[in-house]
Amino acid sequence: MTQFWEFPGGIHPAENKHQSTQRPIRQAGLPDQLVVPLQQHIGEPAQVLVKVGDRVQKGDKLAEVTSGLGVPVHAPTSGIIEAISLQPVPHPSGMQDWCVTLRPDGEDEWRKRHPIKDYRALERDQVLGLIREAGISGLGGAGFPTNVKLRPPRDRKVSTLILNGAECEPYITADDMTMREKAADIVAGMKVMAWILRPERCVIAIEDNKPEAIESINRAIQGTQIELAVIPTKYPSGGEKQLIHILTGMEVPSGGIPADIGVMCQNIGTAVAVADAIFEDRPLVSRIVTITGEGVAEPGNFEALIGTPISYLLEQAGLDAERTNRLVLGGPMMGYTLSSAAVPVVKTSNCVIAATSAELPVPPPEQPCIRCGECALACPMELLPQQLFWHAKAGEFEKAEHLNLFDCIECGACSYVCPSSIPLVQYYRHAKGEIRVQRSEQEKADRARERFEARQERLEREKREKEQRRKERAKAAAEAQAKKKAQAEQSAPSADGDTDERAAKAALVQQALARKKAKAEANTSEAAHDKPAPDAPDIETLEKQLAQAQAKLRNMEDMLKEARSKEADNVDKLQRAVSKNQDRVKRAEEALAEARQQQGGQTQSQSNE
């Protein structure tokens, strides 16, 4: 018999699962439109590969992640691409994101598929590539790419592979019904993952409140080495860290991952998706969704195409809009209220609760903490919820982080038992978000500082190199000068005869230069004697210059007068400009007068001749 360990804390909320397990899984059918978000996984959003007007077949890629963490997105059915736009997506804030809108043509025509008969004949990397190409990410809620999760670090050998079929959240029965109806596919998918990881132990864990699922899985594992572990029902036994503790007695270290202790958890639905991808070449284009609550007449589970509007599924289940008080995506413990039913089903959508006001009443107003300690007793992570609440509310995020805030799995057990109706999980989520923002800003600042320091270092290095080159050039010039001097000294004459010869040559050169200078002076004198008298100044040009100077002076004087009347700041500047223009007018008048005088003298000389 398998040994179990009990995790601390935990609660036993009303299950409310029987409402949606009375019928087999139903096919949701084709809605009029499918809205497929490009971000359905942890990591980078996929980049769209199609354009408006394209016709696609079922299974064709709509978008691909070319770099970073992520998986592609596929067409859930055949049809025409109607739009690529921002649309509401499942999120607590009601945010919008980029989506591909597909209009089904009703033919549901598959692309050409290539099933794998014997995956063992392939390399492990090839099988991981097929899983990635199928767009499989964890269907348990986090949406982590499965091919990345199945490739743990080389220094972390996975010894235990666990399929999580606990499904501890109230109301949700998607995994329960999957185990009842698709047990063979679950086992086939687990075998593929076990072949990739080579663990020593394979376990399928189911809570003891699912007898039909237990029986179905027990039949499917006959003849295999897969172990079935029926664990006690207690919330949140389906949490990854809690399930690992129940089955192994080990604890995932703070800030670590299960692979750090040699364990890996996968979801039941993920195993089915892996089997479909390998044996049918079927990408992840649909999933099982629980539609339940007192607001629907026929609660149950539907196999819905990715991109199916939630409103369409609610219609299939017989929604009574008048009775429905609110819609909750996910379970009542960890889910959130939908602002609109127009959002689509994504890979992590497992449940929608159409709740009446009596079924899920509006939480009462928050009251002051009475320090009862119930939250600490219920916490499965053995944290200090009171202190975390105080620090989060006071904005002391560093202190909250010091108390292992990020170990909180946001299960909601503390909020459930709080007699003061304090929404503790909301405070923790807010604190985590603020810390992530601060970290992001700090990382940006660090990168900016590193770039600045690298630039400064580069400039200093270039300066040093430039100085070194200058020194080398100076040294080379000095060496060349010294060499030239040495050569001159070596070629200097040592006999008196050589000196006399150089002196005689120098005297002859001086005599030639003297003769050339005398000849040049004679030529200059003759040219000056024969040069005609200069032309008389242009009286008309000088008159125009004088008129322009006088006009500019008048303009500057008007500006000065206006500035003085307004007591402007530029009076001194204008005064200097006026003085400068007065000098110009005076010089122009003198030039004109001199020109007129010269013209009169030339006229008199010509009359005498």
XYZ file of C-alpha atoms in Angstrom:
609
model
C 0.000 0.000 0.000
C 1.260 3.439 -0.926
C 2.393 5.550 2.003
C 0.916 9.048 2.261
C 2.063 12.096 4.158
C -0.348 14.767 5.364
C 0.335 18.355 4.415
C -0.307 21.107 7.003
C -3.423 23.248 7.008
C -6.158 22.750 4.462
C -9.934 23.003 4.608
C -13.041 21.039 3.585
C -15.385 23.322 1.615
C -18.663 22.050 0.155
C -17.756 20.130 -3.016
C -20.807 20.718 -5.255
C -19.430 18.343 -7.885
C -22.381 16.020 -8.378
C -24.348 18.625 -10.366
C -22.031 18.334 -13.370
C -21.292 14.597 -13.314
C -24.805 13.337 -14.103
C -24.250 13.459 -17.877
C -21.397 12.269 -20.105
C -19.122 14.750 -21.819
C -21.031 16.552 -24.581
C -19.703 18.046 -27.800
C -20.264 21.795 -27.701
C -20.580 22.099 -31.472
C -19.597 24.981 -33.749
C -20.457 28.543 -32.733
C -20.870 31.293 -35.334
C -17.481 32.741 -34.444
C -14.295 31.531 -32.767
C -12.075 34.125 -31.110
C -8.608 32.644 -30.594
C -6.246 34.690 -28.354
C -2.556 34.744 -29.274
C -1.493 34.613 -25.591
C -2.710 31.382 -24.000
C 0.466 30.286 -22.257
C 3.226 31.507 -19.991
C 5.891 33.256 -22.042
C 5.924 35.346 -25.203
C 2.701 35.926 -27.168
C 2.515 34.147 -30.498
C 3.020 36.153 -33.712
C 0.169 35.866 -36.198
C 0.853 33.937 -39.425
C -2.433 34.530 -41.257
C -4.221 37.573 -42.641
C -7.830 38.626 -42.968
C -9.597 36.724 -45.738
C -7.426 33.613 -45.559
C -9.113 30.233 -45.490
C -7.621 27.802 -42.990
C -8.125 24.141 -42.261
C -8.534 22.621 -38.844
C -5.125 22.276 -37.228
C -3.389 24.920 -39.357
C -1.102 27.273 -37.468
C -2.632 30.675 -36.821
C 0.331 32.035 -34.874
C 3.825 30.992 -33.858
C 6.342 31.917 -31.157
C 9.596 32.466 -33.019
C 11.765 33.394 -30.039
C 11.479 32.947 -26.304
C 9.167 30.740 -24.269
C 5.893 29.734 -25.893
C 3.953 27.419 -28.199
C 2.004 27.951 -31.441
C -1.742 28.535 -31.739
C -3.839 26.490 -34.181
C -7.131 26.838 -36.021
C -9.849 25.014 -34.032
C -11.813 24.295 -37.229
C -11.835 25.166 -40.921
C -13.114 28.558 -42.014
C -12.264 32.132 -42.986
C -10.168 34.590 -40.986
C -12.487 37.528 -40.326
C -10.353 39.787 -38.149
C -7.112 40.171 -36.238
C -7.940 42.613 -33.495
C -8.054 43.414 -29.793
C -10.816 41.445 -28.077
C -11.786 40.783 -24.432
C -9.948 37.753 -23.029
C -10.291 35.784 -19.790
C -8.565 37.903 -17.140
C -9.570 39.295 -13.718
C -9.204 42.843 -15.066
C -11.356 42.252 -18.134
C -8.425 43.271 -20.321
C -8.243 43.005 -24.099
C -5.574 41.222 -26.090
C -4.794 40.385 -29.712
C -7.014 37.640 -31.093
C -7.702 35.952 -34.419
C -11.422 35.811 -35.253
C -12.362 32.740 -37.311
C -15.698 32.233 -39.073
C -16.314 28.437 -39.285
C -17.428 27.094 -42.675
C -19.208 24.102 -41.077
C -17.047 21.515 -42.844
C -14.596 20.997 -39.954
C -12.000 19.965 -42.537
C -8.663 18.782 -41.102
C -5.295 19.612 -42.561
C -3.225 16.631 -43.669
C -2.082 14.732 -40.574
C 0.829 12.394 -39.934
C 0.220 10.194 -36.885
C 3.206 8.463 -35.263
C 2.879 4.691 -34.990
C 5.992 4.079 -32.882
C 7.302 7.136 -31.079
C 10.091 5.033 -29.559
C 11.754 4.927 -32.970
C 12.267 8.691 -32.777
C 14.762 10.742 -30.818
C 13.496 12.307 -27.611
C 14.067 15.799 -28.989
C 11.894 14.890 -31.971
C 9.035 13.819 -29.697
C 9.423 16.994 -27.652
C 9.295 18.935 -30.918
C 6.022 17.221 -31.870
C 4.560 18.149 -28.474
C 5.604 21.745 -28.972
C 4.277 21.867 -32.531
C 0.926 20.675 -31.190
C 0.735 23.828 -29.062
C 0.411 21.936 -25.776
C 0.700 23.921 -22.566
C -0.360 22.825 -19.104
C -4.143 22.441 -18.902
C -4.147 22.578 -15.128
C -4.241 26.376 -14.930
C -0.720 27.778 -15.217
C -0.326 27.217 -18.954
C 3.397 26.442 -18.876
C 4.650 25.003 -22.215
C 4.689 21.222 -21.793
C 7.722 20.547 -23.998
C 9.813 22.904 -21.817
C 8.561 21.304 -18.624
C 9.429 17.849 -19.994
C 13.015 19.025 -20.526
C 14.333 19.530 -16.972
C 17.894 20.753 -16.351
C 20.534 18.098 -16.984
C 21.612 18.120 -13.346
C 18.076 17.358 -12.110
C 17.034 13.757 -12.774
C 13.276 13.224 -12.506
C 12.692 10.100 -10.440
C 8.922 10.485 -9.916
C 6.329 11.464 -12.537
C 2.902 12.370 -11.137
C -0.340 12.829 -13.054
C -2.542 15.160 -11.030
C -6.136 13.949 -11.011
C -6.963 15.274 -7.552
C -9.113 18.163 -8.830
C -9.715 19.458 -5.317
C -11.431 22.739 -6.276
C -15.199 22.675 -5.621
C -17.602 22.519 -8.588
C -14.927 21.557 -11.174
C -15.300 18.055 -12.665
C -13.507 18.353 -16.020
C -10.642 16.054 -14.964
C -13.060 13.681 -13.207
C -15.103 13.152 -16.375
C -11.958 12.933 -18.512
C -10.651 10.117 -16.315
C -13.983 8.319 -16.533
C -14.235 8.511 -20.331
C -10.641 8.829 -21.606
C -8.610 6.683 -19.230
C -6.822 4.882 -22.084
C -5.701 8.192 -23.600
C -4.451 9.361 -20.193
C -2.329 6.250 -19.758
C -1.024 6.501 -23.349
C 0.007 10.116 -22.810
C 1.686 9.271 -19.521
C 3.676 6.508 -21.215
C 5.005 9.016 -23.759
C 6.049 11.417 -21.005
C 7.611 8.587 -19.010
C 9.583 7.493 -22.089
C 10.960 11.034 -22.381
C 11.831 11.428 -18.671
C 12.725 7.838 -17.699
C 11.461 8.176 -14.092
C 11.692 5.381 -11.556
C 8.086 5.852 -10.443
C 4.899 6.863 -12.284
C 1.842 7.765 -10.211
C -1.705 8.861 -11.045
C -3.170 10.599 -7.981
C -6.955 10.850 -7.480
C -8.941 12.073 -4.483
C -11.109 9.423 -2.865
C -14.319 11.338 -3.695
C -14.133 10.179 -7.361
C -14.921 6.446 -7.271
C -15.932 6.186 -10.958
C -12.689 7.830 -12.112
C -10.663 5.606 -9.777
C -12.267 2.483 -11.211
C -11.744 3.604 -14.809
C -8.058 4.475 -14.300
C -7.464 1.268 -12.372
C -8.670 -0.758 -15.360
C -6.546 1.258 -17.787
C -3.273 0.772 -15.899
C -3.534 -2.996 -15.709
C -0.395 -4.582 -17.110
C 1.647 -1.405 -16.705
C 4.001 -0.194 -13.986
C 1.892 2.902 -13.376
C 0.771 3.280 -9.774
C -2.670 4.538 -8.735
C -2.704 6.635 -5.547
C -6.103 7.339 -3.996
C -5.479 10.240 -1.618
C -7.730 11.714 1.097
C -10.023 14.528 0.047
C -8.853 17.823 1.449
C -8.466 21.209 -0.181
C -5.924 22.058 -1.675
C -4.538 18.540 -2.149
C -4.524 19.223 -5.899
C -1.909 21.941 -5.469
C 1.366 20.803 -7.010
C 3.468 21.253 -3.877
C 0.823 19.711 -1.625
C 0.361 16.672 -3.884
C 4.114 16.110 -4.014
C 4.273 16.239 -0.215
C 1.367 13.766 0.091
C 2.979 11.232 -2.260
C 6.673 11.611 -1.401
C 6.922 13.360 1.950
C 9.316 15.869 0.349
C 8.867 19.627 0.171
C 9.679 21.786 -2.831
C 12.258 24.340 -1.622
C 11.210 27.964 -1.331
C 11.641 29.624 -4.703
C 12.399 26.258 -6.333
C 10.602 23.880 -8.682
C 9.608 20.205 -8.260
C 12.482 19.124 -10.514
C 14.833 20.365 -7.773
C 13.770 17.355 -5.706
C 13.422 14.955 -8.649
C 9.641 15.182 -9.118
C 7.442 16.373 -11.986
C 3.677 16.942 -12.014
C 1.481 16.996 -15.115
C -2.254 17.450 -15.474
C -4.684 14.749 -16.589
C -5.822 16.851 -19.533
C -2.222 17.500 -20.563
C -1.619 13.729 -20.811
C -4.621 13.384 -23.147
C -3.321 16.256 -25.293
C 0.102 14.575 -25.557
C -1.504 11.310 -26.683
C -3.603 13.155 -29.286
C -0.522 14.979 -30.587
C 1.621 11.849 -30.979
C -0.854 9.180 -32.045
C -3.319 11.311 -34.055
C -1.228 14.377 -35.005
C -3.991 16.420 -33.416
C -2.878 19.794 -32.016
C -4.482 21.272 -28.917
C -7.619 22.819 -30.431
C -10.206 21.806 -27.810
C -10.531 21.019 -24.120
C -13.079 19.804 -21.549
C -14.895 22.653 -19.745
C -17.260 22.292 -16.797
C -20.415 24.450 -17.009
C -22.209 24.352 -13.681
C -24.032 26.337 -11.034
C -27.672 26.885 -10.150
C -27.976 29.387 -12.986
C -27.962 26.659 -15.682
C -30.638 24.045 -16.251
C -28.337 21.294 -17.593
C -24.929 21.540 -15.921
C -22.244 19.255 -17.249
C -18.968 19.016 -19.139
C -18.469 20.056 -22.739
C -15.653 19.396 -25.172
C -15.343 22.920 -26.534
C -13.137 24.247 -29.293
C -10.541 26.806 -28.238
C -12.030 30.225 -28.984
C -15.642 29.235 -28.270
C -17.443 32.133 -26.525
C -18.389 31.381 -22.919
C -21.857 32.736 -23.710
C -22.296 29.963 -26.317
C -21.445 27.240 -23.778
C -23.835 28.757 -21.239
C -26.608 28.617 -23.838
C -25.832 24.925 -24.453
C -26.242 24.316 -20.710
C -29.536 26.219 -20.526
C -28.529 29.496 -18.854
C -31.222 31.275 -16.840
C -29.993 34.870 -17.030
C -32.559 36.124 -14.506
C -31.430 33.722 -11.791
C -27.712 34.119 -12.476
C -26.081 36.655 -10.189
C -22.520 36.384 -11.486
C -20.254 34.232 -13.628
C -17.084 32.772 -12.125
C -14.286 31.449 -14.333
C -12.532 28.625 -12.488
C -13.555 27.369 -9.070
C -15.043 29.386 -6.220
C -11.742 29.269 -4.311
C -9.215 30.388 -6.919
C -11.416 31.625 -9.751
C -12.520 35.177 -10.518
C -15.697 36.913 -11.614
C -16.101 37.431 -15.353
C -17.021 40.947 -16.439
C -18.507 39.592 -19.684
C -19.625 36.232 -21.069
C -18.238 37.216 -24.466
C -14.728 36.058 -23.584
C -13.512 32.872 -25.322
C -12.448 29.481 -24.025
C -8.652 29.245 -23.831
C -6.306 26.360 -23.092
C -6.465 26.987 -19.326
C -10.275 27.382 -19.071
C -11.571 24.480 -17.005
C -14.832 25.695 -15.454
C -17.529 28.382 -15.555
C -19.956 28.716 -12.652
C -23.283 30.455 -13.300
C -24.018 31.202 -9.675
C -27.162 32.578 -8.093
C -27.009 35.169 -5.320
C -27.795 32.465 -2.753
C -25.210 30.055 -4.126
C -22.247 32.417 -4.154
C -23.368 35.487 -2.206
C -21.521 38.769 -2.391
C -18.777 38.770 0.270
C -19.685 40.822 3.360
C -17.765 44.045 4.061
C -14.223 43.676 5.320
C -13.873 43.984 9.094
C -10.753 44.649 11.207
C -8.539 41.665 11.892
C -9.262 40.133 15.312
C -5.988 38.147 15.357
C -7.760 34.823 15.773
C -5.060 32.918 13.903
C -7.494 30.810 11.838
C -5.751 31.837 8.613
C -2.397 30.555 9.871
C -3.948 27.207 10.808
C -5.545 26.829 7.357
C -2.482 27.850 5.315
C -1.087 24.761 3.530
C 2.268 26.521 3.003
C 2.726 27.282 6.721
C 3.070 30.999 6.089
C 2.063 33.874 8.384
C -1.036 35.283 6.671
C -1.653 37.968 9.328
C 1.782 39.506 9.007
C 1.672 39.231 5.231
C -1.677 41.044 5.250
C -0.397 43.875 7.464
C 2.727 44.414 5.366
C 0.803 44.206 2.088
C -1.820 46.678 3.290
C 0.873 49.080 4.560
C 2.824 48.871 1.328
C 5.790 47.275 3.095
C 6.398 44.883 0.229
C 10.005 44.147 1.107
C 8.964 42.878 4.536
C 6.196 40.784 2.974
C 8.665 39.266 0.533
C 11.013 38.518 3.433
C 8.163 36.458 4.933
C 8.082 34.268 1.776
C 5.143 36.010 0.126
C 5.886 34.293 -3.187
C 5.477 30.864 -1.597
C 1.759 31.644 -1.322
C -0.137 29.505 -3.856
C -3.224 31.768 -3.620
C -5.462 28.816 -2.759
C -7.874 31.050 -0.823
C -8.006 28.856 2.279
C -7.078 31.810 4.512
C -9.819 34.019 3.058
C -12.320 31.156 3.364
C -11.848 30.772 7.132
C -11.391 34.476 7.984
C -14.246 35.573 10.345
C -13.563 39.221 9.443
C -14.192 38.560 5.732
C -10.805 40.021 4.776
C -9.950 39.217 1.129
C -6.444 38.147 2.087
C -5.560 36.616 -1.273
C -6.373 39.888 -3.035
C -3.907 41.714 -0.795
C -1.244 39.093 -1.526
C -1.851 39.291 -5.279
C -1.582 43.080 -5.141
C 1.686 42.885 -3.208
C 3.122 40.337 -5.646
C 2.169 42.530 -8.584
C 3.807 45.592 -7.037
C 6.970 43.653 -6.276
C 7.120 42.386 -9.863
C 6.727 45.955 -11.141
C 9.492 47.158 -8.830
C 11.747 44.334 -9.959
C 11.073 45.157 -13.577
C 11.897 48.822 -13.007
C 15.033 47.865 -11.096
C 16.113 45.560 -13.907
C 15.611 48.371 -16.414
C 17.634 50.730 -14.227
C 20.376 48.125 -13.836
C 20.538 47.576 -17.591
C 20.696 51.339 -18.161
C 23.492 51.641 -15.591
C 25.390 48.774 -17.184
C 25.073 50.402 -20.610
C 26.296 53.732 -19.185
C 29.228 52.090 -17.429
C 30.100 50.149 -20.577
C 30.006 53.366 -22.591
C 32.207 55.163 -20.076
C 34.657 52.285 -20.114
C 34.688 52.313 -23.924
C 35.342 56.063 -24.022
C 38.150 55.718 -21.479
C 39.638 52.844 -23.441
C 39.497 54.832 -26.684
C 41.075 57.807 -24.923
C 43.907 55.640 -23.620
C 44.419 54.088 -27.042
C 44.447 57.516 -28.688
C 47.005 58.797 -26.167
C 49.118 55.712 -26.732
C 49.030 56.251 -30.499
C 50.017 59.908 -30.010
C 52.967 58.907 -27.873
C 54.030 56.332 -30.433
C 53.850 58.912 -33.230
C 55.875 61.408 -31.165
C 58.448 58.760 -30.391
C 58.689 57.775 -34.049
C 59.072 61.440 -35.081
C 61.819 61.967 -32.508
C 63.621 58.876 -33.694
C 63.332 60.025 -37.331
C 64.666 63.497 -36.417
C 67.562 62.004 -34.525
C 68.357 59.725 -37.447
C 68.222 62.629 -39.893
C 70.518 64.703 -37.679
C 72.948 61.862 -37.380
C 73.002 61.430 -41.147
C 73.614 65.189 -41.599
C 76.504 65.083 -39.168
C 77.990 62.112 -40.980
C 77.772 63.915 -44.358
C 79.235 67.246 -43.001
C 82.547 68.268 -44.873
C 85.806 67.902 -43.015
C 88.169 69.681 -45.515
C 88.615 73.481 -46.017
C 88.412 73.079 -49.790
C 84.827 71.891 -49.593
C 83.929 74.932 -47.452
C 85.449 77.415 -49.903
C 83.614 75.762 -52.779
C 80.263 76.095 -51.022
C 80.979 79.762 -50.214
C 81.781 80.529 -53.837
C 78.568 78.896 -55.000
C 76.581 80.871 -52.425
C 78.113 84.149 -53.672
C 77.141 83.379 -57.252
C 73.551 82.657 -56.153
C 73.356 85.969 -54.308
C 74.608 87.866 -57.338
C 71.960 86.205 -59.566
C 69.215 87.099 -57.107
C 70.384 90.748 -57.031
C 70.284 90.983 -60.808
C 66.783 89.496 -60.930
C 65.547 91.945 -58.288
C 66.938 94.972 -60.157
C 65.276 93.836 -63.389
C 61.910 93.357 -61.616
C 62.081 96.880 -60.132
C 62.797 98.398 -63.538
C 59.806 96.611 -65.068
C 57.572 97.793 -62.234
C 58.641 101.414 -62.713
C 57.865 101.322 -66.430
C 54.496 99.747 -65.823
C 53.632 102.424 -63.268
C 54.610 105.180 -65.680
C 52.474 103.725 -68.479
C 49.434 102.825 -66.228
C 46.347 104.927 -66.972
C 44.642 106.937 -64.240
C 42.013 105.133 -62.242
C 38.401 105.535 -63.182
C 36.398 108.107 -61.321
C 34.198 106.839 -58.514
C 30.626 105.777 -59.401
C 28.558 108.705 -58.077
C 25.230 106.918 -58.651
C 26.274 103.853 -56.609
C 27.467 106.015 -53.713
C 24.206 107.964 -53.728
C 22.220 104.702 -53.506
C 24.381 103.497 -50.612
C 23.847 106.798 -48.799
C 20.060 106.581 -49.319
C 19.982 102.992 -47.981
C 22.058 103.969 -44.926
C 19.776 106.942 -44.191
C 16.639 104.759 -44.541
C 18.031 102.146 -42.184
C 19.007 104.899 -39.707
C 15.465 106.281 -39.738
C 14.060 102.751 -39.161
C 16.370 102.125 -36.225
C 15.531 105.541 -34.712
C 11.793 104.716 -34.936
C 12.395 101.360 -33.231
C 14.428 103.072 -30.496
C 11.696 105.625 -29.953
C 9.046 102.904 -29.639
C 11.222 100.838 -27.262
C 11.766 103.858 -25.020
C 8.041 104.571 -24.888
C 7.368 100.952 -23.826
C 10.419 100.809 -21.540
C 11.533 97.651 -23.299
C 14.589 95.635 -22.287
C 16.409 96.182 -25.609
C 16.713 100.011 -25.434
C 20.475 99.882 -24.900
C 20.935 97.493 -27.773
C 18.889 99.703 -30.119
C 20.802 102.804 -28.983
C 24.055 101.137 -30.010
C 22.563 100.168 -33.353
C 21.443 103.771 -34.015
C 24.939 105.088 -33.236
C 26.450 102.528 -35.551
C 24.114 103.475 -38.408
C 24.808 107.201 -37.848
C 28.501 106.444 -38.419
C 27.637 104.566 -41.603
C 25.608 107.541 -42.930
C 28.476 109.918 -42.128
C 30.982 107.738 -43.965
C 28.690 107.438 -46.966
C 28.263 111.224 -47.112
C 32.034 111.732 -46.964
C 32.643 109.134 -49.692
C 30.033 110.802 -51.939
C 31.502 114.244 -51.374
C 35.036 113.042 -52.171
C 33.837 111.310 -55.317
C 32.089 114.447 -56.527
C 35.236 116.480 -55.820
C 37.429 114.054 -57.818
C 34.995 114.111 -60.721
C 35.082 117.938 -60.750
C 38.926 117.923 -60.800
C 39.083 115.499 -63.731
C 36.605 117.644 -65.714
C 38.712 120.785 -65.141
C 41.901 118.960 -66.260
C 40.283 117.760 -69.473
C 39.025 121.307 -70.316
C 42.542 122.729 -69.860
C 43.970 120.177 -72.231
